[in-house]
Short mmCIF file of C-alpha atoms and ligand atoms in Angstrom, two decimals:
data_model
loop_
_atom_site.label_atom_id
_atom_site.label_comp_id
_atom_site.label_asym_id
_atom_site.label_seq_id
_atom_site.Cartn_x
_atom_site.Cartn_y
_atom_site.Cartn_z
CA MET K 50 8.09 -4.05 -6.16
CA LYS K 51 7.98 -3.66 -9.97
CA ILE K 52 5.21 -5.32 -11.91
CA ASN K 53 5.91 -6.77 -15.40
CA ILE K 54 3.06 -7.91 -17.52
CA THR K 55 4.21 -10.46 -20.07
CA ALA K 56 2.95 -13.07 -22.54
CA ASN K 57 6.13 -15.07 -22.19
CA ASN K 58 7.03 -17.80 -19.67
CA THR K 59 8.52 -16.30 -16.54
CA ALA K 60 12.11 -17.10 -15.36
CA ALA K 61 11.23 -16.72 -11.71
CA LYS K 62 11.74 -19.70 -9.42
CA THR K 63 8.67 -19.21 -7.39
CA ILE K 64 5.38 -19.28 -9.28
CA ILE K 65 1.75 -18.83 -8.34
CA PHE K 66 -1.16 -20.46 -10.06
CA PRO K 67 -4.57 -18.98 -9.01
CA LEU K 68 -7.28 -21.48 -9.68
CA VAL K 69 -11.12 -21.22 -9.59
CA ASP K 70 -13.28 -24.13 -8.41
CA ASN K 71 -15.13 -24.65 -11.75
CA GLU K 72 -15.55 -27.25 -14.48
CA LYS K 73 -12.02 -26.40 -15.64
CA LEU K 74 -10.28 -27.18 -12.48
CA ALA K 75 -9.43 -30.80 -13.10
CA GLU K 76 -8.02 -29.97 -16.62
CA ASN K 77 -6.03 -27.05 -15.14
CA LEU K 78 -4.57 -29.15 -12.36
CA SER K 79 -3.64 -31.82 -14.96
CA LYS K 80 -1.62 -29.24 -16.90
CA ILE K 81 0.06 -28.11 -13.76
CA ALA K 82 0.80 -31.69 -12.75
CA LYS K 83 2.46 -32.31 -16.02
CA HIS K 84 4.45 -29.07 -15.70
CA VAL K 85 5.91 -29.94 -12.22
CA GLY K 86 6.12 -33.63 -12.87
CA LEU K 87 3.50 -34.89 -10.45
CA SER K 88 0.40 -37.12 -11.12
CA ALA K 89 -2.72 -35.26 -11.94
CA GLU K 90 -4.77 -37.52 -9.45
CA THR K 91 -2.60 -36.45 -6.56
CA LEU K 92 -2.95 -32.78 -7.33
CA GLN K 93 -6.72 -33.16 -7.84
CA GLN K 94 -6.95 -35.10 -4.49
CA ASP K 95 -4.95 -32.53 -2.58
CA PHE K 96 -6.26 -29.30 -3.91
CA LYS K 97 -9.91 -28.18 -4.30
CA ALA K 98 -9.42 -24.55 -5.03
CA GLY K 99 -11.50 -23.31 -2.07
CA ALA K 100 -11.38 -19.59 -1.34
CA LYS K 101 -7.81 -18.88 0.20
CA GLU K 102 -6.88 -22.59 0.03
CA THR K 103 -3.17 -23.01 -0.72
CA LEU K 104 -1.03 -25.74 -1.70
CA VAL K 105 2.77 -25.41 -1.88
CA LEU K 106 4.99 -27.70 -3.99
CA TYR K 107 8.65 -27.59 -3.13
CA GLY K 108 11.23 -28.32 -5.77
CA ALA K 109 8.80 -30.18 -7.84
CA ILE K 110 10.81 -29.46 -10.95
CA GLU K 111 14.32 -28.60 -11.67
CA GLY K 112 14.83 -24.98 -11.61
CA LEU K 113 11.64 -24.29 -9.86
CA GLU K 114 11.90 -23.71 -6.07
CA LYS K 115 8.30 -23.30 -5.07
CA VAL K 116 4.93 -23.62 -6.88
CA TYR K 117 1.89 -22.22 -5.06
CA LEU K 118 -1.63 -23.18 -6.05
CA LEU K 119 -4.03 -20.55 -4.71
CA GLY K 120 -7.63 -21.21 -4.51
CA LEU K 121 -10.27 -18.69 -5.40
CA GLY K 122 -13.48 -20.65 -4.46
CA LYS K 123 -16.61 -20.98 -6.69
CA ALA K 124 -17.58 -18.23 -9.14
CA PRO K 125 -15.41 -15.55 -7.29
CA LYS K 126 -16.50 -11.87 -7.94
CA ALA K 127 -14.21 -9.04 -8.52
CA ILE K 128 -13.86 -8.19 -4.73
CA ASP K 129 -13.02 -11.93 -3.84
CA PHE K 130 -9.84 -11.49 -6.04
CA VAL K 131 -8.89 -8.49 -3.86
CA LYS K 132 -9.49 -10.48 -0.65
CA VAL K 133 -7.89 -13.68 -1.60
CA PHE K 134 -4.67 -12.13 -2.87
CA ARG K 135 -4.42 -9.65 -0.05
CA SER K 136 -4.70 -12.33 2.30
CA PHE K 137 -2.33 -14.75 0.58
CA PHE K 138 0.45 -12.13 0.11
CA TYR K 139 0.01 -10.69 3.62
CA ASN K 140 0.35 -14.22 5.26
CA SER K 141 3.25 -15.28 3.04
CA LYS K 142 5.24 -12.17 2.64
CA LYS K 143 8.04 -13.21 5.01
CA LYS K 144 8.60 -16.37 2.81
CA LEU K 145 8.24 -14.64 -0.60
CA PRO K 146 11.50 -14.07 -2.65
CA LYS K 147 12.31 -11.25 -4.76
CA ASN K 148 11.05 -12.75 -7.97
CA ILE K 149 7.71 -14.18 -8.45
CA GLY K 150 5.78 -15.37 -11.45
CA LEU K 151 2.10 -15.17 -11.34
CA LYS K 152 0.21 -17.24 -14.01
CA LEU K 153 -3.15 -15.75 -14.94
CA LYS K 154 -3.28 -17.23 -18.33
CA LEU K 155 -3.86 -20.85 -17.35
CA ALA K 156 -7.19 -20.29 -15.70
CA GLY K 157 -8.00 -17.24 -17.90
CA LEU K 158 -8.18 -14.80 -15.11
CA GLU K 159 -6.80 -11.72 -16.83
CA ALA K 160 -10.03 -9.89 -16.56
CA PHE K 161 -9.33 -9.53 -12.76
CA THR K 162 -5.79 -8.11 -13.16
CA GLU K 163 -6.82 -4.87 -11.49
CA GLN K 164 -8.24 -6.45 -8.43
CA ILE K 165 -5.42 -9.09 -8.09
CA VAL K 166 -2.76 -6.37 -8.26
CA ASN K 167 -4.70 -4.21 -5.86
CA GLY K 168 -4.90 -7.07 -3.40
CA ILE K 169 -1.14 -7.76 -3.79
CA CYS K 170 -0.24 -4.19 -3.29
CA LEU K 171 -2.51 -3.70 -0.22
CA ALA K 172 -0.79 -6.56 1.39
CA GLU K 173 2.23 -4.62 1.97
CA TYR K 174 0.54 -2.51 4.52
CA GLU K 175 1.51 -3.14 8.16
CA VAL K 176 0.06 -1.21 11.16
CA GLY K 177 3.27 -0.98 13.20
CA ALA K 178 4.44 2.39 11.90
CA TYR K 179 5.34 3.55 15.42
CA LYS K 180 7.55 0.59 16.38
CA THR K 181 11.17 1.34 16.98
CA ASP K 182 12.60 -1.99 16.11
CA VAL K 183 11.33 -2.45 12.59
CA LYS K 184 12.20 -5.64 10.97
CA ARG K 185 12.13 -5.97 7.24
CA VAL K 186 9.34 -8.40 6.41
CA GLY K 187 10.57 -10.62 3.55
CA GLU K 188 12.10 -9.62 0.21
CA PHE K 189 9.12 -9.22 -1.93
CA TYR K 190 8.04 -5.78 -0.87
CA THR K 191 11.24 -4.13 -1.72
CA GLU K 192 12.24 -1.95 -4.63
CA GLU K 193 14.40 -4.60 -6.45
CA ALA K 194 11.58 -7.23 -6.43
CA ILE K 195 9.82 -8.16 -9.51
CA LEU K 196 6.35 -9.59 -9.99
CA GLU K 197 5.98 -11.09 -13.46
CA ILE K 198 2.32 -11.62 -14.39
CA GLN K 199 1.77 -13.95 -17.33
CA VAL K 200 -1.30 -13.22 -19.38
CA ALA K 201 -2.44 -14.37 -22.86
CA ASP K 202 -1.24 -12.33 -25.78
CA ILE K 203 -4.51 -10.52 -26.61
CA CYS K 204 -4.75 -9.38 -22.90
CA LEU K 205 -1.28 -7.82 -22.83
CA GLU K 206 -2.38 -4.19 -23.32
CA SER K 207 -5.43 -4.15 -21.14
CA ALA K 208 -3.70 -6.14 -18.39
CA GLU K 209 -0.96 -3.55 -18.27
CA LYS K 210 -3.42 -0.75 -18.00
CA SER K 211 -5.43 -2.59 -15.27
CA ALA K 212 -2.30 -3.44 -13.19
CA GLU K 213 -1.41 0.30 -13.17
CA ILE K 214 -4.79 1.14 -12.07
CA GLY K 215 -4.85 -1.54 -9.42
CA GLN K 216 -1.56 -0.39 -8.11
CA ALA K 217 -2.43 3.25 -8.08
CA ILE K 218 -5.58 2.62 -6.15
CA ALA K 219 -3.86 0.46 -3.60
CA GLU K 220 -1.08 3.15 -3.26
CA THR K 221 -3.75 5.80 -2.31
CA GLN K 222 -5.72 3.40 -0.10
CA THR K 223 -2.45 2.49 1.73
CA ARG K 224 -1.82 6.29 2.22
CA ILE K 225 -5.39 6.75 3.75
CA MET K 226 -5.03 3.78 6.01
CA THR K 227 -1.81 5.28 7.38
CA LEU K 228 -3.58 8.44 8.05
CA VAL K 229 -6.61 7.01 9.68
CA ASP K 230 -4.38 4.79 11.70
CA ALA K 231 -2.24 7.63 12.83
CA PRO K 232 -2.55 8.45 16.54
CA ALA K 233 -4.03 11.67 17.82
CA ASN K 234 -0.73 13.20 18.50
CA TYR K 235 0.48 12.66 14.97
CA LYS K 236 -2.82 13.71 13.31
CA TYR K 237 -4.70 16.86 13.90
CA PRO K 238 -6.44 19.23 11.63
CA GLN K 239 -3.28 20.87 10.29
CA LYS K 240 -1.99 17.46 9.27
CA LEU K 241 -5.07 16.72 7.34
CA ALA K 242 -4.57 20.09 5.65
CA GLU K 243 -0.87 19.25 4.72
CA PHE K 244 -1.97 15.99 3.39
CA ALA K 245 -4.38 17.53 1.09
CA LEU K 246 -1.86 20.31 0.01
CA GLU K 247 0.84 17.71 -0.81
CA SER K 248 -1.57 15.57 -2.55
CA GLY K 249 -2.95 18.33 -4.68
CA LYS K 250 0.57 19.48 -5.55
CA LYS K 251 1.73 16.05 -6.60
CA TYR K 252 -1.27 14.96 -8.54
CA GLY K 253 -2.67 18.25 -9.83
CA PHE K 254 -5.62 19.67 -7.98
CA GLU K 255 -6.34 22.92 -6.29
CA VAL K 256 -6.27 23.10 -2.50
CA LYS K 257 -7.35 25.94 -0.25
CA VAL K 258 -6.98 25.70 3.53
CA TYR K 259 -8.71 28.12 5.72
CA ASP K 260 -7.29 28.61 9.15
CA GLU K 261 -9.46 29.30 12.30
CA LYS K 262 -9.35 33.25 11.58
CA GLN K 263 -10.39 32.77 7.94
CA CYS K 264 -13.04 30.20 9.11
CA LEU K 265 -14.53 32.99 11.27
CA GLU K 266 -14.59 35.45 8.25
CA LEU K 267 -16.32 32.81 6.21
CA GLY K 268 -18.97 32.20 9.01
CA LEU K 269 -18.12 28.45 9.74
CA HIS K 270 -19.57 29.08 13.31
CA ALA K 271 -20.62 25.27 13.67
CA LEU K 272 -17.22 23.97 12.91
CA LEU K 273 -15.58 26.64 15.03
CA ALA K 274 -17.96 25.84 18.04
CA VAL K 275 -16.83 22.19 18.00
CA GLY K 276 -13.16 23.29 17.74
CA ARG K 277 -13.35 25.61 20.81
CA GLY K 278 -12.24 22.99 23.19
CA SER K 279 -9.07 22.38 21.27
CA THR K 280 -6.57 25.11 22.08
CA GLU K 281 -3.51 23.44 20.72
CA ASN K 282 -4.86 22.23 17.48
CA PRO K 283 -7.40 24.58 15.94
CA ALA K 284 -9.89 23.74 13.20
CA ARG K 285 -9.20 23.89 9.48
CA PHE K 286 -11.56 24.03 6.59
CA ILE K 287 -10.10 22.42 3.45
CA VAL K 288 -11.52 23.06 -0.02
CA MET K 289 -10.18 20.82 -2.93
CA GLU K 290 -11.10 21.08 -6.57
CA TYR K 291 -10.24 18.98 -9.60
CA ASN K 292 -11.80 19.90 -12.95
CA ASN K 293 -11.01 17.63 -15.85
CA LEU K 294 -14.28 17.99 -17.68
CA SER K 295 -13.90 18.26 -21.39
CA GLY K 296 -17.25 17.29 -22.67
CA LYS K 297 -19.03 14.49 -20.77
CA GLY K 298 -19.03 14.21 -16.96
CA LYS K 299 -20.48 15.59 -13.82
CA LYS K 300 -19.89 18.08 -11.17
CA VAL K 301 -19.61 15.98 -8.02
CA GLY K 302 -19.24 17.42 -4.50
CA LEU K 303 -17.90 15.37 -1.59
CA VAL K 304 -17.97 16.33 2.04
CA GLY K 305 -15.95 14.30 4.71
CA LYS K 306 -16.18 14.44 8.48
CA GLY K 307 -12.63 15.38 9.70
CA VAL K 308 -12.81 15.03 13.51
CA THR K 309 -9.37 13.99 14.18
CA PHE K 310 -10.22 13.02 17.71
CA ASP K 311 -13.57 12.65 19.39
CA THR K 312 -13.44 12.72 23.14
CA GLY K 313 -17.18 13.70 22.99
CA GLY K 314 -16.32 17.12 24.42
CA ILE K 315 -18.11 18.12 27.62
CA SER K 316 -20.55 15.32 26.96
CA ILE K 317 -17.63 13.20 27.31
CA LYS K 318 -17.38 9.49 26.19
CA GLY K 319 -16.59 6.69 28.40
CA SER K 320 -12.97 5.69 28.31
CA ALA K 321 -13.56 2.24 26.91
CA SER K 322 -12.67 2.25 23.16
CA MET K 323 -12.18 6.03 23.23
CA SER K 324 -8.70 5.43 21.59
CA TYR K 325 -10.68 4.31 18.51
CA MET K 326 -11.88 7.87 18.16
CA LYS K 327 -8.67 8.66 16.34
CA SER K 328 -10.51 7.24 13.29
CA ASP K 329 -13.33 9.84 13.45
CA MET K 330 -11.94 11.40 10.36
CA GLY K 331 -12.57 8.29 8.26
CA GLY K 332 -14.97 10.31 6.17
CA ALA K 333 -12.33 12.90 5.43
CA GLY K 334 -9.94 10.10 4.47
CA ALA K 335 -12.32 8.71 1.97
CA VAL K 336 -12.69 12.28 0.45
CA LEU K 337 -8.93 12.77 0.46
CA GLY K 338 -8.48 9.43 -1.21
CA ALA K 339 -11.15 10.02 -3.84
CA MET K 340 -9.63 13.48 -4.65
CA GLU K 341 -6.21 12.12 -5.12
CA LEU K 342 -7.32 9.14 -7.32
CA ALA K 343 -9.53 11.24 -9.52
CA ALA K 344 -6.46 13.33 -10.25
CA LYS K 345 -4.03 10.40 -10.40
CA LEU K 346 -6.24 8.48 -12.89
CA LYS K 347 -7.30 11.71 -14.62
CA LEU K 348 -10.97 10.98 -14.40
CA SER K 349 -13.39 13.02 -16.42
CA VAL K 350 -15.11 14.72 -13.52
CA HIS K 351 -15.33 18.08 -11.88
CA LEU K 352 -14.76 17.06 -8.36
CA ILE K 353 -15.01 19.22 -5.22
CA GLY K 354 -13.95 17.93 -1.77
CA VAL K 355 -14.78 19.76 1.32
CA ILE K 356 -13.30 18.68 4.73
CA PRO K 357 -14.37 20.57 7.93
CA THR K 358 -11.73 19.31 10.30
CA THR K 359 -11.36 19.74 14.03
CA GLU K 360 -10.82 17.94 17.33
CA ASN K 361 -13.63 17.48 19.76
CA CYS K 362 -11.96 18.22 23.14
CA VAL K 363 -12.74 19.06 26.82
CA ASP K 364 -11.59 22.54 27.92
CA GLY K 365 -12.87 25.32 29.99
CA ASN K 366 -13.64 27.00 26.68
CA ALA K 367 -15.29 23.94 25.12
CA LEU K 368 -18.89 24.07 23.68
CA LYS K 369 -21.37 23.32 26.43
CA PRO K 370 -24.67 21.41 26.17
CA SER K 371 -27.51 23.95 26.01
CA GLU K 372 -25.48 26.46 23.90
CA VAL K 373 -27.29 27.90 20.76
CA ILE K 374 -24.71 28.35 18.04
CA SER K 375 -24.86 29.84 14.58
CA SER K 376 -23.82 28.09 11.43
CA TYR K 377 -22.61 28.80 7.81
CA SER K 378 -26.19 28.54 6.53
CA GLY K 379 -27.28 31.16 8.98
CA LYS K 380 -29.54 28.77 10.80
CA SER K 381 -29.31 28.44 14.56
CA ILE K 382 -28.47 25.16 16.33
CA GLU K 383 -29.17 24.10 19.95
CA VAL K 384 -26.48 21.93 21.18
CA ILE K 385 -28.02 19.16 23.33
CA ASP K 386 -25.08 16.91 23.31
CA THR K 387 -21.43 17.95 22.40
CA ASP K 388 -20.69 14.36 21.32
CA ALA K 389 -23.03 14.81 18.40
CA GLU K 390 -20.37 17.01 16.90
CA GLY K 391 -19.92 15.33 13.50
CA ARG K 392 -23.31 16.70 12.17
CA LEU K 393 -22.38 20.13 13.42
CA VAL K 394 -19.14 20.30 11.35
CA LEU K 395 -20.95 18.64 8.29
CA ALA K 396 -23.76 21.20 8.54
CA ASP K 397 -21.11 23.84 7.62
CA GLY K 398 -19.41 21.78 5.05
CA LEU K 399 -22.59 20.83 3.26
CA ALA K 400 -23.99 24.40 3.30
CA TYR K 401 -20.63 25.59 2.01
CA ILE K 402 -20.40 23.23 -0.92
CA LYS K 403 -23.98 23.74 -1.92
CA LYS K 404 -23.91 27.50 -1.83
CA ASN K 405 -20.47 28.08 -3.41
CA PHE K 406 -20.26 25.21 -6.04
CA GLU K 407 -23.85 23.89 -6.66
CA PRO K 408 -22.65 20.43 -7.52
CA GLU K 409 -25.13 18.07 -9.39
CA ILE K 410 -24.42 15.39 -6.84
CA ILE K 411 -23.46 15.86 -3.19
CA ILE K 412 -22.21 12.80 -1.18
CA ASP K 413 -21.04 13.11 2.40
CA LEU K 414 -19.21 10.50 4.38
CA ALA K 415 -19.01 10.39 8.07
CA THR K 416 -18.25 8.21 11.13
CA LEU K 417 -21.48 9.63 12.48
CA THR K 418 -23.42 7.44 14.77
CA GLY K 419 -23.08 4.47 17.01
CA ASN K 420 -26.73 3.91 16.24
CA CYS K 421 -25.85 3.01 12.68
CA ILE K 422 -23.56 0.42 13.94
CA ALA K 423 -26.42 -0.94 16.20
CA ALA K 424 -28.60 -1.22 13.11
CA LEU K 425 -26.26 -2.64 10.54
CA GLY K 426 -23.25 -3.90 12.53
CA TYR K 427 -19.96 -3.89 10.63
CA ALA K 428 -21.04 -5.46 7.40
CA ALA K 429 -22.42 -2.39 5.60
CA ALA K 430 -22.44 1.43 5.95
CA GLY K 431 -25.71 3.27 6.30
CA LEU K 432 -26.93 4.97 3.15
CA LEU K 433 -29.48 7.84 3.30
CA SER K 434 -30.50 9.65 0.25
CA ASN K 435 -33.27 11.88 -1.14
CA ASN K 436 -32.62 10.52 -4.68
CA ASP K 437 -33.43 6.91 -5.61
CA GLU K 438 -31.14 6.83 -8.73
CA LEU K 439 -28.23 8.07 -6.78
CA ALA K 440 -28.99 5.63 -3.97
CA ASN K 441 -29.45 2.63 -6.18
CA GLN K 442 -26.29 3.38 -8.07
CA LEU K 443 -24.26 3.54 -4.83
CA LEU K 444 -25.84 0.41 -3.48
CA GLU K 445 -24.72 -1.42 -6.61
CA ILE K 446 -21.18 -0.05 -6.54
CA GLY K 447 -21.08 -0.94 -2.91
CA GLN K 448 -21.66 -4.59 -3.95
CA GLU K 449 -19.18 -4.56 -6.62
CA THR K 450 -16.45 -3.00 -4.51
CA GLY K 451 -17.21 -4.99 -1.38
CA GLU K 452 -17.64 -1.65 0.34
CA LYS K 453 -21.24 -2.37 1.14
CA LEU K 454 -24.14 -0.07 1.81
CA TRP K 455 -27.55 -0.60 3.12
CA ARG K 456 -30.30 2.02 2.79
CA LEU K 457 -32.20 3.40 5.70
CA PRO K 458 -35.33 5.66 5.24
CA LEU K 459 -35.16 9.38 5.20
CA TRP K 460 -38.83 10.04 5.54
CA ASP K 461 -40.27 13.17 7.12
CA ASP K 462 -41.78 11.01 9.79
CA TYR K 463 -38.54 11.52 11.57
CA LYS K 464 -38.16 15.35 10.95
CA ASP K 465 -40.00 16.54 13.99
CA MET K 466 -37.78 14.71 16.27
CA MET K 467 -35.03 17.41 15.73
CA ASN K 468 -37.27 20.34 16.42
CA SER K 469 -35.85 22.67 19.05
CA ASP K 470 -37.97 24.92 21.25
CA VAL K 471 -35.47 27.60 21.29
CA ALA K 472 -33.45 27.33 18.16
CA ASP K 473 -34.03 26.45 14.43
CA ILE K 474 -33.07 22.85 15.05
CA LYS K 475 -31.32 20.76 17.75
CA ASN K 476 -28.51 18.50 17.33
CA LEU K 477 -29.76 15.55 19.10
CA SER K 478 -33.28 14.03 19.37
CA SER K 479 -34.59 13.36 22.76
CA ALA K 480 -35.98 10.03 21.77
CA PRO K 481 -33.31 7.13 21.88
CA VAL K 482 -34.29 5.67 18.72
CA ALA K 483 -33.57 5.89 14.92
CA GLY K 484 -30.28 7.77 15.76
CA ALA K 485 -28.75 7.27 12.34
CA ILE K 486 -31.82 8.59 10.70
CA THR K 487 -32.34 11.61 12.87
CA ALA K 488 -28.74 12.45 12.25
CA ALA K 489 -29.39 12.35 8.61
CA LYS K 490 -32.48 14.50 9.02
CA PHE K 491 -30.42 17.05 10.81
CA LEU K 492 -27.86 17.15 7.84
CA GLU K 493 -30.76 17.44 5.42
CA PHE K 494 -31.72 20.74 7.10
CA PHE K 495 -28.42 22.21 5.76
CA ILE K 496 -28.42 21.15 2.04
CA ASP K 497 -30.79 23.79 1.20
CA SER K 498 -33.19 21.59 -0.78
CA HIS K 499 -30.52 20.12 -2.97
CA ALA K 500 -32.34 17.18 -4.70
CA ASN K 501 -29.54 14.83 -5.30
CA TRP K 502 -27.71 14.06 -2.04
CA ALA K 503 -26.52 10.92 -0.31
CA HIS K 504 -25.25 10.53 3.22
CA LEU K 505 -22.95 7.60 4.07
CA ASP K 506 -22.78 6.64 7.76
CA ILE K 507 -19.53 4.80 7.93
CA ALA K 508 -19.20 4.65 11.73
CA GLY K 509 -18.80 0.78 11.63
CA LEU K 510 -16.74 0.56 8.63
CA ALA K 511 -13.79 3.10 8.67
CA PHE K 512 -11.99 1.24 11.35
CA GLY K 513 -12.62 -2.42 11.85
CA ASP K 514 -11.33 -5.97 12.67
CA SER K 515 -9.36 -7.81 10.15
CA GLU K 516 -6.68 -10.55 9.63
CA PHE K 517 -4.16 -7.73 9.22
CA ALA K 518 -3.92 -6.43 12.83
CA LYS K 519 -4.81 -7.75 16.29
CA MET K 520 -6.78 -4.60 17.27
CA LYS K 521 -9.10 -2.67 15.04
CA SER K 522 -7.40 -0.77 12.23
CA ALA K 523 -8.07 1.40 9.34
CA THR K 524 -9.86 0.05 6.15
CA ALA K 525 -9.79 3.06 3.88
CA TYR K 526 -13.48 2.39 3.36
CA GLY K 527 -15.17 4.61 0.76
CA VAL K 528 -11.89 5.31 -1.26
CA ASN K 529 -12.67 2.42 -3.53
CA LEU K 530 -16.34 3.02 -3.52
CA LEU K 531 -16.07 6.79 -4.45
CA THR K 532 -13.35 6.10 -7.06
CA ALA K 533 -15.63 3.39 -8.63
CA PHE K 534 -18.60 5.77 -8.55
CA LEU K 535 -16.56 8.57 -10.32
CA ARG K 536 -15.16 6.15 -12.90
CA LYS K 537 -18.72 5.09 -13.74
CA ASN K 538 -20.03 8.71 -13.99
N1 BES Q 69 -17.89 9.70 16.27
C1 BES Q 69 -19.05 9.33 16.90
C2 BES Q 69 -19.60 8.05 16.22
C3 BES Q 69 -19.02 6.84 16.21
C4 BES Q 69 -19.36 5.83 17.18
C5 BES Q 69 -18.11 6.48 15.30
C6 BES Q 69 -18.68 4.71 17.20
C7 BES Q 69 -17.42 5.37 15.26
C8 BES Q 69 -17.68 4.33 16.22
C9 BES Q 69 -19.96 10.53 16.92
O1 BES Q 69 -19.46 11.79 17.00
C10 BES Q 69 -20.73 10.26 18.23
O2 BES Q 69 -20.27 10.49 19.26
N2 BES Q 69 -21.99 9.93 18.18
C11 BES Q 69 -22.74 9.62 19.23
C12 BES Q 69 -24.02 10.49 19.15
C13 BES Q 69 -24.87 10.48 20.38
C14 BES Q 69 -24.32 11.61 21.27
C15 BES Q 69 -26.24 10.84 20.05
C16 BES Q 69 -23.17 8.16 19.27
O3 BES Q 69 -23.47 7.83 18.14
O4 BES Q 69 -23.09 7.60 20.17
ZN1 ZN Q 70 -19.04 12.38 18.91
ZN1 ZN Q 71 -17.64 11.93 16.24
#
């Protein structure tokens, strides 16, 4: 689908009027009523512009086949535009023709062009990638299709730029959703590595992939320990770097948990919902997406992305509870539970990025604990940080992008719970409380006193319920959040 931004009237026979429930609604409806030859009272009676409310007018005027009125509710925020447009286009895509006109000018909605285009582009995504009888869903999401967006003259240039950005972000979010939704036999550490290599080549950032032998040479012992039970698909360590700093900008380090499938290892999980553990690389997905978008949008940042990636499997050679392992930092870890594997691979990722790159800011993202879901449910990811300024900035961007966060404490009150009798630290507290926090205290042990670090526990957010699939599916959580964070910095 091609997007044309225009100040002229569209020739498309299907047009959409998005409308906000505000003091201008009656006037806007009167104008539409006049345009389509209906009475203003009828339209005002039948359409209240509630969020996601739609009204279709068929053949109301000669030459026009369909006019859709699309409600945005009262005082919609940026994220509401993404939601309403994604939902409308997803649910109507079977019926939508090749040419559509979208009138933003009437209600003066040009400022939200980025979000509107983002939502429209995201609506193309379908989860049935492995079905053998693929049917084409409508004509709108095809190469020949054209979406004409009508804006006011003075908004032409900015709307063009915004549409480009909204489309670019959706394209990467869709690639990440496809990756997170990919089943365990289609997605393993080497596949993440290939994704990074291809993305780096296409958009222009450096990618280095360390295989299991090179990981050993580097001393990534915690990552390799988790990977021991996976004989077919060995661990990889992915290091990506994009440097576009000429003048202002920051050096930011991102670390993403890349467990491509988490069986729990010898501390095996119950089988109910274990299939969801194909999404245990959602943190890696967010980091891959942010790297790709930083380069694609040519953001002024020096960005480093590190992904320790492995499966967590059961095997005769697999890591056993009670083992004491080493790590990249040199610190020893007592493994109490092999299902607390995410923090082991992150320990190496965090220590590595701190030592080799010294970023000003370090952010890690991980589907780390079920306990975080117990605390916050599916509405917000857990945020744990040793820096108030960074935490507040992330909280704010979380609200703006709809990828919400809620802060949990990182007080030293929880530190002793991770003390081990036999090693420097253990990977699981014996007290069955505050699991998301003690996990973060474990990670903190490996950042070597870095003073500007944030940990995002995205266990409940990377893979979730939506109107776009019957089962849970990927959300690309974090891609938009990180990109917005980088754009602001
Ligand atoms: N990958 C899981 C966490 C998770 C749970 C992600 C649910 C998404 C949805 C993690 O590796 C894990 O298994 N955590 C355990 C830790 C436990 C052994 C202390 C958990 O949270 O149950
Ligand atoms: Zn686990
Ligand atoms: Zn896991």
